[in-house]
Coordinates of C-alpha atoms and ligand atoms in Angstrom, one line a residue:
Chain A
M788 CA -26.2 30.8 -3.3
L789 CA -25.4 30.2 -7.2
K790 CA -25.5 33.1 -9.2
N791 CA -25.8 31.4 -12.7
E792 CA -28.4 28.9 -12.6
V793 CA -27.5 26.2 -15.6
C794 CA -30.1 23.6 -16.3
L795 CA -29.4 20.0 -17.5
S796 CA -32.1 19.0 -20.3
V797 CA -34.7 16.2 -19.5
E798 CA -32.9 14.1 -22.1
E799 CA -29.6 14.9 -20.6
K800 CA -30.7 13.9 -17.2
Q801 CA -32.1 10.5 -18.7
K802 CA -28.9 9.8 -20.3
L803 CA -26.8 10.5 -17.2
K804 CA -29.0 8.2 -15.1
M805 CA -28.6 5.5 -17.6
M806 CA -25.0 5.9 -17.8
A807 CA -24.7 5.9 -14.0
R808 CA -26.2 2.7 -13.9
C809 CA -24.0 1.1 -16.5
I810 CA -20.9 2.7 -14.7
R811 CA -21.9 1.0 -11.6
L812 CA -22.6 -2.5 -13.2
D813 CA -19.0 -2.2 -15.0
I814 CA -17.5 -1.2 -11.4
L815 CA -19.1 -4.2 -9.8
K816 CA -18.3 -6.6 -12.6
M817 CA -14.4 -5.4 -12.5
V818 CA -14.1 -5.9 -8.8
Y819 CA -15.7 -9.3 -8.9
S820 CA -13.7 -10.4 -11.8
A821 CA -10.4 -9.1 -10.4
K822 CA -11.6 -10.4 -6.9
S823 CA -10.2 -7.3 -5.2
G824 CA -10.9 -3.5 -5.6
H825 CA -12.7 -0.6 -3.9
I826 CA -16.7 -0.5 -4.6
G827 CA -17.6 2.0 -2.0
G828 CA -15.7 4.8 -2.6
A829 CA -16.2 4.1 -6.3
F830 CA -20.0 4.3 -6.0
S831 CA -20.0 7.4 -3.8
S832 CA -18.6 9.2 -6.5
V833 CA -20.3 7.9 -9.7
E834 CA -22.6 11.0 -10.2
L835 CA -19.7 13.4 -9.5
L836 CA -17.1 12.1 -11.9
L837 CA -19.7 11.4 -14.7
T838 CA -21.1 14.8 -14.6
L839 CA -17.8 16.2 -14.9
F840 CA -16.8 14.2 -18.1
F841 CA -20.4 14.6 -19.5
K842 CA -20.8 18.3 -19.0
S843 CA -18.2 20.3 -17.5
L844 CA -14.8 19.0 -18.0
N845 CA -13.2 19.9 -21.5
H846 CA -11.4 16.6 -22.1
K847 CA -11.3 16.8 -25.9
K848 CA -7.9 16.3 -27.1
C849 CA -8.2 16.8 -31.2
D850 CA -4.9 18.4 -31.8
D851 CA -1.8 19.9 -30.1
E852 CA -3.7 23.3 -29.5
S853 CA -6.7 21.9 -28.1
Y854 CA -4.7 19.2 -26.0
K855 CA -2.9 22.1 -24.4
K856 CA -6.4 23.9 -23.5
R857 CA -7.8 21.0 -22.2
D858 CA -9.0 20.7 -18.5
R859 CA -7.2 18.4 -16.3
F860 CA -8.6 15.9 -13.9
I861 CA -6.7 14.2 -11.1
L862 CA -8.1 11.1 -9.2
S863 CA -6.6 12.1 -5.7
K864 CA -8.5 9.1 -4.2
G865 CA -6.8 6.7 -6.5
H866 CA -8.5 3.9 -4.8
A867 CA -11.7 4.8 -6.8
S868 CA -9.7 3.6 -10.0
A869 CA -12.6 1.1 -11.0
L870 CA -14.9 4.3 -11.4
Y871 CA -12.3 6.3 -13.4
Y872 CA -11.9 3.4 -15.8
A873 CA -15.6 2.8 -16.2
V874 CA -16.1 6.4 -16.7
L875 CA -13.1 6.6 -19.3
A876 CA -14.8 3.5 -21.0
Q877 CA -18.0 5.6 -21.4
F878 CA -16.2 8.4 -23.1
G879 CA -14.1 6.1 -25.5
Y880 CA -10.7 6.5 -24.1
I881 CA -10.6 2.7 -23.4
S882 CA -12.6 -0.1 -24.7
K883 CA -15.4 -2.0 -22.9
D884 CA -13.6 -5.4 -23.2
E885 CA -10.4 -3.8 -21.5
L886 CA -12.3 -3.2 -18.3
L887 CA -12.5 -6.7 -17.5
T888 CA -8.4 -6.7 -17.3
F889 CA -8.6 -4.7 -14.3
R890 CA -5.9 -5.2 -11.7
Q891 CA -4.4 -7.9 -13.7
L892 CA -0.7 -8.6 -14.6
G893 CA 0.2 -6.1 -17.3
S894 CA -3.2 -4.6 -17.4
K895 CA -3.5 -0.8 -18.5
L896 CA -6.0 -0.7 -15.7
Q897 CA -3.7 -0.9 -12.7
G898 CA -5.2 -1.2 -9.0
H899 CA -4.6 2.5 -8.8
P900 CA -4.5 4.7 -11.9
S901 CA -0.9 4.6 -13.4
K902 CA 0.4 7.1 -16.0
K903 CA 2.9 4.4 -17.0
F904 CA 0.4 2.0 -18.2
L905 CA -2.4 4.2 -19.2
N906 CA -1.4 7.6 -20.9
C907 CA -4.7 9.4 -20.6
V908 CA -4.1 9.4 -16.9
E909 CA -2.7 12.8 -16.0
V910 CA -0.7 11.6 -13.1
S911 CA -0.4 8.3 -11.0
T912 CA -1.9 8.2 -7.7
G913 CA -2.8 5.9 -4.9
S914 CA -0.9 7.2 -2.1
L915 CA -3.6 9.6 -0.7
G916 CA -3.2 13.1 0.3
Q917 CA -1.0 14.4 -2.8
G918 CA -3.5 15.1 -5.4
L919 CA -4.4 18.8 -4.3
S920 CA -0.8 19.8 -4.2
I921 CA -0.2 18.2 -7.7
A922 CA -3.2 20.3 -8.8
N923 CA -1.8 23.6 -7.3
G924 CA 1.4 22.8 -9.5
I925 CA -0.4 22.5 -12.7
A926 CA -2.6 25.4 -11.8
L927 CA 0.4 27.3 -11.2
G928 CA 2.0 26.2 -14.4
L929 CA -1.0 26.9 -16.4
K930 CA -0.9 30.5 -15.1
L931 CA 2.9 31.0 -16.0
D932 CA 1.6 29.9 -19.6
K933 CA -1.2 32.7 -19.6
N934 CA -3.6 29.9 -20.2
E935 CA -6.6 31.4 -18.6
T936 CA -9.0 28.8 -20.1
S937 CA -7.9 25.2 -18.5
K938 CA -9.1 24.2 -15.2
V939 CA -7.7 21.8 -12.7
F940 CA -10.2 19.3 -11.4
V941 CA -9.4 17.0 -8.6
L942 CA -11.3 14.4 -6.6
L943 CA -10.6 14.0 -3.0
G944 CA -11.8 11.5 -0.4
D945 CA -12.9 12.9 2.8
G946 CA -10.7 10.8 4.9
E947 CA -7.9 11.8 2.6
L948 CA -8.3 15.3 3.9
Q949 CA -6.6 14.0 7.2
E950 CA -3.3 14.1 5.4
G951 CA -0.8 17.2 6.5
N952 CA -0.2 17.5 2.7
I953 CA -3.7 18.4 2.0
W954 CA -3.7 21.2 4.3
E955 CA -0.4 22.7 3.2
A956 CA -2.0 22.5 -0.5
I957 CA -5.3 24.3 0.7
M958 CA -3.1 27.1 2.4
S959 CA -1.0 27.1 -0.9
A960 CA -4.1 27.4 -3.1
G961 CA -5.8 30.2 -1.2
H962 CA -2.4 32.0 -0.8
N963 CA -1.8 32.1 -4.6
K964 CA -5.4 32.7 -5.3
L965 CA -5.5 29.5 -7.7
N966 CA -9.1 30.5 -9.3
N967 CA -8.5 27.5 -11.7
V968 CA -8.3 24.9 -9.1
I969 CA -11.4 23.0 -8.3
A970 CA -11.3 20.5 -5.6
I971 CA -14.4 18.2 -5.2
V972 CA -14.7 16.4 -1.8
D973 CA -16.5 13.2 -1.9
K974 CA -17.8 13.5 1.6
N975 CA -19.4 10.2 2.1
D976 CA -18.4 10.5 6.0
L977 CA -16.7 7.0 6.1
Q978 CA -13.0 5.7 5.7
I979 CA -11.9 2.4 6.2
D980 CA -11.9 2.2 10.0
G981 CA -15.3 3.7 10.5
K982 CA -17.1 6.9 10.4
T983 CA -14.7 9.9 9.7
D984 CA -16.3 11.6 12.6
D985 CA -15.1 8.6 15.2
V986 CA -11.7 8.2 13.5
M987 CA -10.7 11.9 13.0
S988 CA -13.1 14.4 12.7
L989 CA -13.0 16.9 10.1
S990 CA -15.4 19.1 12.1
D991 CA -16.7 22.0 10.1
L992 CA -15.1 21.2 6.7
A993 CA -16.7 24.0 5.0
S994 CA -15.6 27.1 7.4
K995 CA -12.1 25.4 7.3
F996 CA -11.8 25.8 3.7
K997 CA -13.3 29.3 3.9
S998 CA -10.9 30.3 6.4
F999 CA -8.2 29.6 4.1
D1000 CA -9.6 31.9 1.2
W1001 CA -11.7 29.3 -0.9
N1002 CA -15.0 29.5 -2.3
V1003 CA -17.0 26.7 -0.9
Y1004 CA -20.1 25.1 -2.3
E1005 CA -22.1 22.4 -0.3
I1006 CA -24.2 20.1 -2.6
D1007 CA -26.0 16.7 -2.9
G1008 CA -23.3 14.5 -4.7
H1009 CA -25.8 12.4 -6.1
N1010 CA -27.7 14.9 -7.7
F1011 CA -26.8 15.8 -11.3
D1012 CA -28.2 19.4 -11.4
S1013 CA -26.6 20.4 -8.0
I1014 CA -23.4 18.9 -9.3
Y1015 CA -23.6 20.4 -12.7
N1016 CA -24.4 23.9 -11.1
A1017 CA -21.6 23.5 -8.7
Y1018 CA -19.2 23.1 -11.4
E1019 CA -20.1 25.6 -13.8
E1020 CA -20.1 28.1 -10.8
A1021 CA -16.8 27.1 -9.7
K1022 CA -15.5 27.6 -13.3
L1023 CA -16.4 31.1 -13.1
S1024 CA -14.4 31.9 -9.8
K1025 CA -12.3 35.1 -10.6
E1026 CA -9.7 35.1 -7.7
K1027 CA -10.3 32.0 -5.3
P1028 CA -9.8 28.3 -5.5
C1029 CA -13.1 26.4 -5.1
C1030 CA -14.0 23.7 -3.1
I1031 CA -17.2 21.4 -3.8
I1032 CA -18.2 19.4 -0.8
A1033 CA -20.4 16.8 -2.3
N1034 CA -22.6 14.9 0.4
T1035 CA -22.8 11.5 -0.8
K1036 CA -23.3 7.9 0.5
K1037 CA -20.5 5.4 0.3
G1038 CA -21.7 2.3 -1.7
Y1039 CA -24.6 4.3 -3.1
G1040 CA -26.7 2.3 -5.6
V1041 CA -26.8 -1.1 -4.1
S1042 CA -28.7 -1.3 -0.7
F1043 CA -26.4 -3.5 1.3
M1044 CA -23.6 -1.5 0.3
N1045 CA -25.1 1.9 1.0
N1046 CA -23.4 3.7 3.8
N1047 CA -21.6 0.6 4.9
K1048 CA -17.8 0.8 5.7
D1049 CA -17.2 -2.9 5.1
W1050 CA -17.7 -2.3 1.3
H1051 CA -14.5 0.0 1.3
G1052 CA -12.1 -2.7 -0.3
K1053 CA -13.6 -6.0 -0.8
A1054 CA -14.9 -8.0 -3.5
P1055 CA -18.3 -9.4 -3.6
D1056 CA -18.8 -13.3 -3.5
V1057 CA -20.9 -14.8 -5.9
N1058 CA -24.4 -14.3 -4.0
E1059 CA -23.7 -10.7 -3.2
Y1060 CA -22.8 -10.1 -6.7
N1061 CA -25.8 -11.4 -8.2
K1062 CA -28.1 -9.7 -5.6
A1063 CA -26.2 -6.2 -6.4
I1064 CA -26.6 -7.1 -10.4
E1065 CA -30.2 -7.7 -9.7
E1066 CA -30.6 -4.1 -7.8
L1067 CA -28.7 -2.2 -10.5
K1068 CA -30.5 -3.7 -13.5
Chain B
M1213 CA 33.1 -42.2 10.8
L1214 CA 33.1 -38.5 9.5
M1215 CA 31.2 -39.8 6.4
N1216 CA 28.6 -41.3 8.4
I1217 CA 27.9 -38.2 10.6
I1218 CA 27.7 -36.1 7.2
K1219 CA 25.5 -38.7 5.8
Q1220 CA 23.3 -38.7 8.9
L1221 CA 23.2 -34.9 8.9
R1222 CA 22.2 -34.9 5.1
S1223 CA 19.3 -37.0 5.8
L1224 CA 18.2 -35.1 8.8
S1225 CA 18.4 -32.0 6.7
K1226 CA 16.1 -33.8 4.1
T1227 CA 13.6 -34.7 6.5
I1228 CA 13.6 -31.2 7.9
M1229 CA 13.3 -29.8 4.3
K1230 CA 10.5 -32.4 3.8
N1231 CA 8.7 -31.2 7.0
I1232 CA 9.2 -27.4 6.2
L1233 CA 8.2 -27.7 2.7
D1234 CA 5.0 -29.7 3.4
K1235 CA 2.5 -27.9 1.2
N1236 CA -0.5 -29.4 3.1
K1237 CA 0.7 -27.5 6.1
K1238 CA -1.5 -24.5 7.0
K1239 CA -0.5 -20.9 6.4
Q1240 CA -0.5 -18.3 9.1
S1241 CA -0.8 -14.6 9.0
M1242 CA 2.0 -12.6 10.5
R1243 CA -0.3 -9.8 10.8
N1244 CA -2.9 -11.8 13.2
V1245 CA -0.2 -12.8 15.2
Y1246 CA 0.9 -9.2 15.6
G1247 CA -2.5 -8.2 16.6
E1248 CA -3.1 -10.9 19.2
T1249 CA 0.5 -10.4 20.6
L1250 CA -0.3 -6.7 21.1
A1251 CA -3.4 -7.5 23.0
L1252 CA -1.4 -9.9 25.2
F1253 CA 1.2 -7.2 25.8
G1254 CA -1.7 -4.9 26.6
E1255 CA -2.7 -7.1 29.6
K1256 CA 0.8 -7.5 30.8
R1257 CA 1.7 -4.0 30.6
Q1258 CA -0.2 -0.7 31.2
D1259 CA 2.6 1.5 29.6
I1260 CA 1.9 0.0 26.2
V1261 CA -0.1 2.2 23.7
V1262 CA -1.0 1.4 20.1
M1263 CA -1.5 3.7 17.3
D1264 CA -2.6 3.5 13.8
A1265 CA -3.5 5.2 10.5
D1266 CA -7.1 4.1 9.4
L1267 CA -5.7 0.7 8.4
S1268 CA -6.3 -1.1 11.8
C1269 CA -8.5 -3.7 10.3
S1270 CA -5.5 -4.7 7.9
T1271 CA -2.7 -4.1 10.4
K1272 CA -4.8 -6.0 13.1
T1273 CA -3.9 -3.5 15.5
N1274 CA -7.8 -3.4 15.8
I1275 CA -7.4 -6.4 18.0
F1276 CA -5.5 -4.5 20.5
A1277 CA -8.1 -1.4 20.0
K1278 CA -11.2 -3.5 21.0
K1279 CA -9.4 -4.3 24.1
F1280 CA -7.8 -1.4 25.2
K1281 CA -9.8 1.5 23.5
E1282 CA -8.3 4.1 25.8
R1283 CA -4.7 3.0 24.9
F1284 CA -5.3 3.0 21.1
F1285 CA -4.9 6.1 19.0
N1286 CA -6.5 6.1 15.4
V1287 CA -4.8 9.3 13.7
G1288 CA -6.8 8.8 10.6
I1289 CA -5.0 9.0 7.3
A1290 CA -1.8 11.0 8.7
E1291 CA 1.1 8.9 8.7
Q1292 CA 3.5 11.9 9.8
N1293 CA 1.3 12.6 12.6
L1294 CA 1.3 9.0 13.4
I1295 CA 5.1 9.1 13.9
T1296 CA 5.2 12.2 15.8
Q1297 CA 2.6 12.0 18.0
A1298 CA 4.0 8.5 19.0
C1299 CA 7.4 10.1 19.6
G1300 CA 5.6 12.5 22.1
L1301 CA 3.8 9.6 23.9
S1302 CA 7.1 8.0 24.2
L1303 CA 8.7 11.1 25.7
A1304 CA 5.9 10.9 28.1
G1305 CA 6.9 7.5 29.2
K1306 CA 4.9 5.0 27.0
K1307 CA 6.0 2.3 25.0
V1308 CA 4.3 2.9 21.5
Y1309 CA 3.7 0.5 18.5
V1310 CA 2.5 2.1 15.3
S1311 CA 1.2 0.7 12.2
S1312 CA 0.4 1.3 8.7
F1313 CA 1.3 -0.5 5.5
A1314 CA 5.0 -0.3 4.9
M1315 CA 4.9 2.1 2.0
F1316 CA 3.2 5.0 4.3
A1317 CA 4.6 4.4 7.7
T1318 CA 8.2 4.6 6.3
G1319 CA 7.7 6.6 3.0
R1320 CA 5.5 9.5 4.0
A1321 CA 6.9 9.8 7.6
W1322 CA 10.5 9.4 6.7
E1323 CA 11.8 12.6 7.7
Q1324 CA 9.8 12.4 10.9
I1325 CA 11.3 9.0 11.6
R1326 CA 14.9 10.3 11.2
N1327 CA 14.8 13.6 12.9
T1328 CA 12.4 12.9 15.8
L1329 CA 12.1 9.2 16.6
C1330 CA 15.8 8.2 15.8
Y1331 CA 17.8 11.3 16.4
N1332 CA 16.0 11.3 20.1
N1333 CA 16.1 7.5 20.1
L1334 CA 12.9 6.9 21.4
D1335 CA 10.9 3.8 22.5
V1336 CA 8.5 3.7 19.0
K1337 CA 8.1 0.4 17.3
I1338 CA 6.9 0.9 14.0
V1339 CA 5.2 -2.5 12.7
A1340 CA 4.4 -2.2 9.2
T1341 CA 2.5 -4.7 6.9
H1342 CA 2.0 -5.1 3.4
C1343 CA 5.7 -5.2 2.3
G1344 CA 7.3 -5.9 -1.0
L1345 CA 5.7 -7.2 -4.3
T1346 CA 3.3 -9.8 -2.6
V1347 CA 0.8 -6.9 -1.9
G1348 CA -0.5 -8.0 -5.2
E1349 CA -3.3 -6.3 -7.0
D1350 CA -3.1 -2.9 -5.4
G1351 CA 0.0 -2.5 -7.7
A1352 CA 3.1 -0.2 -7.5
S1353 CA 1.8 2.6 -5.6
H1354 CA 1.4 0.0 -2.5
Q1355 CA 4.3 -2.1 -2.9
A1356 CA 7.1 -1.0 -0.6
L1357 CA 10.4 -2.2 -2.3
E1358 CA 12.6 0.4 -0.9
D1359 CA 11.4 0.7 2.8
I1360 CA 14.4 -1.4 4.1
A1361 CA 16.9 0.9 2.2
I1362 CA 15.5 4.2 3.6
M1363 CA 15.2 2.8 7.0
K1364 CA 18.7 1.4 7.1
A1365 CA 20.4 4.7 6.2
I1366 CA 19.1 6.1 9.6
P1367 CA 21.1 5.6 12.6
N1368 CA 19.8 4.0 15.9
I1369 CA 17.0 2.1 14.3
M1370 CA 16.7 -1.5 14.5
I1371 CA 15.3 -3.3 11.4
Y1372 CA 13.8 -6.9 11.4
S1373 CA 12.2 -8.9 8.7
P1374 CA 10.6 -12.1 10.0
S1375 CA 10.1 -15.2 7.9
D1376 CA 6.9 -16.6 9.6
A1377 CA 4.3 -16.2 12.3
Y1378 CA 6.5 -17.9 14.8
E1379 CA 9.4 -15.7 14.3
T1380 CA 7.0 -12.5 14.2
K1381 CA 5.9 -13.4 17.8
K1382 CA 9.5 -14.0 18.8
I1383 CA 10.8 -10.6 17.6
L1384 CA 7.6 -9.0 19.1
E1385 CA 8.5 -10.4 22.4
F1386 CA 12.0 -9.0 22.4
S1387 CA 10.8 -5.7 21.3
L1388 CA 9.3 -5.6 24.9
T1389 CA 12.8 -5.5 26.4
Y1390 CA 14.4 -3.3 24.0
D1391 CA 13.6 0.6 24.7
F1392 CA 14.6 2.2 21.2
P1393 CA 13.4 2.6 17.7
M1394 CA 12.8 -0.7 15.7
Y1395 CA 11.2 -1.2 12.3
I1396 CA 9.4 -4.5 11.8
R1397 CA 8.4 -5.6 8.5
L1398 CA 5.5 -7.9 8.0
S1399 CA 3.7 -9.3 4.9
R1400 CA 0.2 -9.0 3.5
C1401 CA -0.1 -12.7 2.7
D1402 CA -0.3 -15.6 5.0
V1403 CA 2.7 -17.6 5.0
Y1404 CA 4.1 -21.0 5.5
D1405 CA 5.9 -21.7 8.9
V1406 CA 9.9 -21.9 8.3
F1407 CA 10.7 -22.2 11.9
T1408 CA 8.4 -24.9 13.5
Y1409 CA 11.2 -26.7 15.8
E1410 CA 11.1 -26.1 19.4
N1411 CA 15.0 -26.9 19.3
I1412 CA 15.5 -23.7 17.3
N1413 CA 16.5 -21.1 20.3
F1414 CA 15.7 -17.7 19.1
D1415 CA 18.6 -15.0 19.2
P1416 CA 17.2 -12.0 17.3
Y1417 CA 20.7 -10.8 16.7
K1418 CA 22.0 -14.1 15.0
A1419 CA 21.5 -15.3 11.4
Q1420 CA 20.1 -19.0 11.3
I1421 CA 21.5 -21.7 9.1
I1422 CA 18.0 -23.5 8.2
K1423 CA 19.7 -25.8 5.8
K1424 CA 23.3 -26.9 5.7
G1425 CA 24.8 -27.3 2.1
N1426 CA 28.4 -27.1 0.7
D1427 CA 28.1 -25.9 -2.8
A1428 CA 26.8 -22.2 -1.9
T1429 CA 24.9 -20.2 0.3
I1430 CA 21.6 -18.4 -0.1
I1431 CA 21.2 -15.8 2.6
S1432 CA 17.3 -14.6 2.7
T1433 CA 14.9 -12.6 4.8
G1434 CA 11.3 -12.2 5.4
E1435 CA 8.7 -14.3 3.6
F1436 CA 11.2 -15.1 1.0
T1437 CA 13.1 -17.5 3.2
Y1438 CA 10.6 -19.9 2.5
N1439 CA 11.3 -19.5 -1.3
A1440 CA 14.8 -19.9 -0.4
L1441 CA 14.2 -23.2 0.9
E1442 CA 12.0 -24.3 -1.8
T1443 CA 14.8 -23.0 -4.3
A1444 CA 17.4 -25.2 -2.3
S1445 CA 15.2 -28.2 -2.6
I1446 CA 14.7 -28.0 -6.2
L1447 CA 18.5 -27.6 -6.9
K1448 CA 18.9 -30.8 -4.7
E1449 CA 16.4 -32.8 -6.5
E1450 CA 17.1 -31.7 -10.0
Y1451 CA 20.8 -30.7 -10.1
N1452 CA 22.2 -32.5 -6.9
I1453 CA 23.5 -28.8 -5.9
D1454 CA 23.8 -28.5 -2.1
L1455 CA 22.8 -25.3 -1.3
E1456 CA 22.9 -23.9 2.2
V1457 CA 19.9 -21.5 3.5
M1458 CA 20.7 -18.8 5.9
H1459 CA 17.9 -16.8 7.3
I1460 CA 18.7 -13.3 8.4
G1461 CA 15.8 -11.5 10.2
M1462 CA 17.8 -8.9 12.0
L1463 CA 18.8 -6.6 9.1
K1464 CA 20.4 -3.9 11.3
P1465 CA 22.5 -4.5 13.0
I1466 CA 23.3 -7.3 10.9
D1467 CA 25.1 -10.4 11.8
K1468 CA 28.5 -9.9 10.2
E1469 CA 30.2 -12.9 11.8
S1470 CA 27.8 -15.2 10.0
I1471 CA 28.1 -13.5 6.9
I1472 CA 31.8 -13.7 6.8
N1473 CA 31.7 -17.4 7.9
C1474 CA 29.9 -18.0 4.6
A1475 CA 32.3 -15.7 2.6
K1476 CA 35.3 -18.1 4.1
K1477 CA 33.8 -21.3 2.9
Q1478 CA 31.7 -20.5 -0.3
K1479 CA 32.9 -19.0 -3.7
T1480 CA 29.4 -17.7 -4.1
I1481 CA 26.8 -16.4 -1.8
F1482 CA 23.4 -15.6 -3.3
T1483 CA 20.9 -13.2 -1.7
L1484 CA 17.0 -13.1 -1.8
E1485 CA 14.6 -10.6 -0.6
N1486 CA 11.0 -9.0 -1.4
H1487 CA 12.7 -5.6 -1.7
S1488 CA 14.6 -3.7 -4.2
I1489 CA 18.2 -5.1 -4.8
I1490 CA 19.4 -1.6 -4.0
G1491 CA 19.6 -0.9 -0.4
G1492 CA 18.2 -4.1 1.1
L1493 CA 19.8 -7.4 2.4
G1494 CA 21.9 -7.9 -0.7
S1495 CA 23.4 -4.7 -0.4
S1496 CA 24.3 -5.2 3.4
V1497 CA 25.7 -8.7 2.6
C1498 CA 27.9 -7.0 0.0
N1499 CA 29.2 -4.4 2.4
V1500 CA 30.2 -7.0 4.9
V1501 CA 31.9 -9.4 2.4
C1502 CA 33.9 -6.5 0.5
A1503 CA 35.2 -5.3 3.7
S1504 CA 36.1 -8.9 5.0
D1505 CA 39.3 -10.9 4.2
Y1506 CA 37.5 -13.4 2.4
P1507 CA 36.7 -12.3 -1.3
C1508 CA 33.6 -13.9 -2.8
R1509 CA 31.0 -13.4 -5.4
V1510 CA 27.7 -12.2 -4.4
I1511 CA 24.6 -12.4 -6.5
K1512 CA 21.4 -10.6 -5.5
F1513 CA 17.9 -11.5 -6.1
G1514 CA 15.2 -9.0 -5.6
V1515 CA 13.4 -6.5 -7.4
N1516 CA 15.8 -5.0 -10.1
D1517 CA 15.8 -1.2 -9.7
T1518 CA 12.1 -1.0 -11.0
F1519 CA 8.6 -0.3 -9.9
G1520 CA 6.0 -3.0 -9.2
Q1521 CA 2.7 -3.5 -10.9
S1522 CA -0.8 -5.2 -10.2
G1523 CA -1.3 -8.9 -10.4
T1524 CA -1.4 -11.7 -8.0
P1525 CA 1.5 -12.3 -5.8
D1526 CA 2.3 -15.6 -7.7
E1527 CA 2.2 -13.7 -11.1
L1528 CA 4.4 -11.1 -9.9
L1529 CA 7.0 -13.3 -8.6
E1530 CA 7.3 -15.0 -12.0
F1531 CA 7.2 -11.7 -13.7
Y1532 CA 10.3 -10.4 -11.7
N1533 CA 12.0 -13.6 -12.2
L1534 CA 11.8 -14.4 -8.3
T1535 CA 9.9 -17.9 -8.3
P1536 CA 12.0 -20.7 -6.6
G1537 CA 12.2 -22.5 -10.1
Q1538 CA 13.5 -19.2 -11.9
I1539 CA 16.2 -18.6 -9.1
A1540 CA 17.3 -22.3 -9.0
N1541 CA 17.9 -21.9 -12.8
E1542 CA 20.1 -18.6 -12.3
I1543 CA 21.9 -20.3 -9.6
K1544 CA 22.7 -23.3 -11.4
K1545 CA 24.2 -21.0 -14.0
Y1546 CA 26.8 -19.8 -11.6
L1547 CA 27.8 -22.9 -10.0
V1548 CA 28.8 -24.9 -13.3
Ligands
TPP192 C1 -0.9 7.9 2.2 C2 -1.9 6.5 2.3 N1 -2.3 6.3 3.4 C3 -3.1 5.0 3.6 C4 -3.7 4.4 2.4 C5 -4.6 3.4 2.6 N2 -6.1 3.7 2.1 C6 -6.6 3.6 1.0 S1 -8.1 4.1 0.9 C7 -8.1 4.5 2.5 C8 -9.3 5.4 3.1 C9 -9.9 6.3 2.1 O1 -10.8 7.0 2.8 P1 -11.6 8.3 2.0 O2 -10.6 9.4 1.6 O3 -12.8 8.8 2.9 O4 -12.3 7.5 0.6 P2 -13.7 7.0 0.3 O5 -14.3 7.0 1.5 O6 -14.1 7.8 -0.8 O7 -13.3 5.6 -0.2 C10 -6.8 4.3 3.0 C11 -6.6 4.7 4.5 C12 -3.3 5.4 1.1 N3 -3.9 4.7 -0.1 N4 -2.5 6.2 1.2
MG193 MG1 -14.8 8.7 2.6

């Protein structure tokens, strides 16, 4: 399916693996110390967001010119904020020490990403279903400015796709041929009330996107090579927006959280915490 | 004689206060009461249908869902669909209770609520949880501080904000007998009982004077009525100020008569709500007082035209100057 195979080096993959483990540990510590937060949907997207920042997203902002040319990232599933902050810490946007202020009064690291508190956040999120439409708007703006370089990446939850605003945006991106929009769907098959298939099935998601004139890539969302390949391929799209359907497991990385809906939005107790740390070390 | 009665009343109100403010008392969950009450309703009435938008574990509609699977519809994360589909069910003769967080139930689906639910005056009850600042750590995106304002602006919808679990149950029972749109606003956190006495007969339309007082009145709604009582007790103990506490659960239609009676006898009315001071209880009180023959000052306590943020509920109350101690301090300034 992929036209231009790209490869991660052995060293890169080793580094990514190590970073992924650090990120999961950070997420765990943040949610544990905050006594609240969302681990499941953070863990399912670790490889997706890490690979994006490590390889495919141009997030360098050295001067005004490069700032304009940067790629944009929107965390539409804003409840995965702990993941976002842990990744930002890996890339030097926030300090490691700051991570433990997560969800505390006055912290830059609000429960859901807030542009008001943390200025490297492109847009505040937390209310599901709005990110793709925001991405479309930015993408249109970039086109008006003849910026052909910058891409707009947006990370969506699969449950989130049930929002009407999402389908309005899918239609609009296809219609406007927004080849600079890359939607990543964290398809972990779970939402709060259970399996997405039981709550409100998305059925054949790939065909749905395709019928709205999108390119679709279906990948293993925990495999660095597949993720990297999909991102790079999507960046080459000439006239269609791209959707990467990433098959993942919610809570991936810790056995008792893996594919378990109960870990959507709760903090571990001390025993669970120690067990999880043990597994991740 | 009169003095004696007043004395007696005073000591009675003191013991009631003590009873109410007993911190050893257990807190109760409005949300649990909601879920359990729904399940009871489901047994009594076959026409009751319940809907949710992927938050049934939090709103507690899952208690109903477990018992009456065929009469529960989870629309997924789709609040607009939640409202309009409920309207359809009501047009088909059902009595529908829908739930989500206050932010998304009223915010995302506002226009559906206006043009389909309220314009057609249908029998759909929106029972939303997680109102106000006390949502806590999830932060601004989840703290509904404007929901009363945006609901209040729509004709035909009744709005109720109970103070405790007991009152939650009472207004739900009332909702069975009322066949038009209602918005019921519940809290995330467990709350202390305000109404513990059998002798309080519940009239949903009436304001309740929970504590008498001659120096000024504080009118409050929702879970903050407990805080109003605490405020009154601080004022009494520390400054010997006698604050009357009036609870208004029914925010629309509001009990004008009781508000005007306050305006008649007090120089200052204070209002307190877990909501923006724009468009909430305080605004309604101002409207009533302004149109009355009894000019009186109204001072509003609530969130002052700003967004919330993450923090524990207690920390947030302090940050936004809404703890009973902070409010008592402010009130004192107006009364000397
Ligand atoms: C508009 C809106 N409705 C409801 C919620 C509450 N909520 C937060 S996360 C979530 C479930 C998300 O499921 P999914 O999109 O599949 O995310 P993931 O599985 O990756 O955590 C819900 C319903 C919300 N944040 N925004
Ligand atoms: Mg999911």
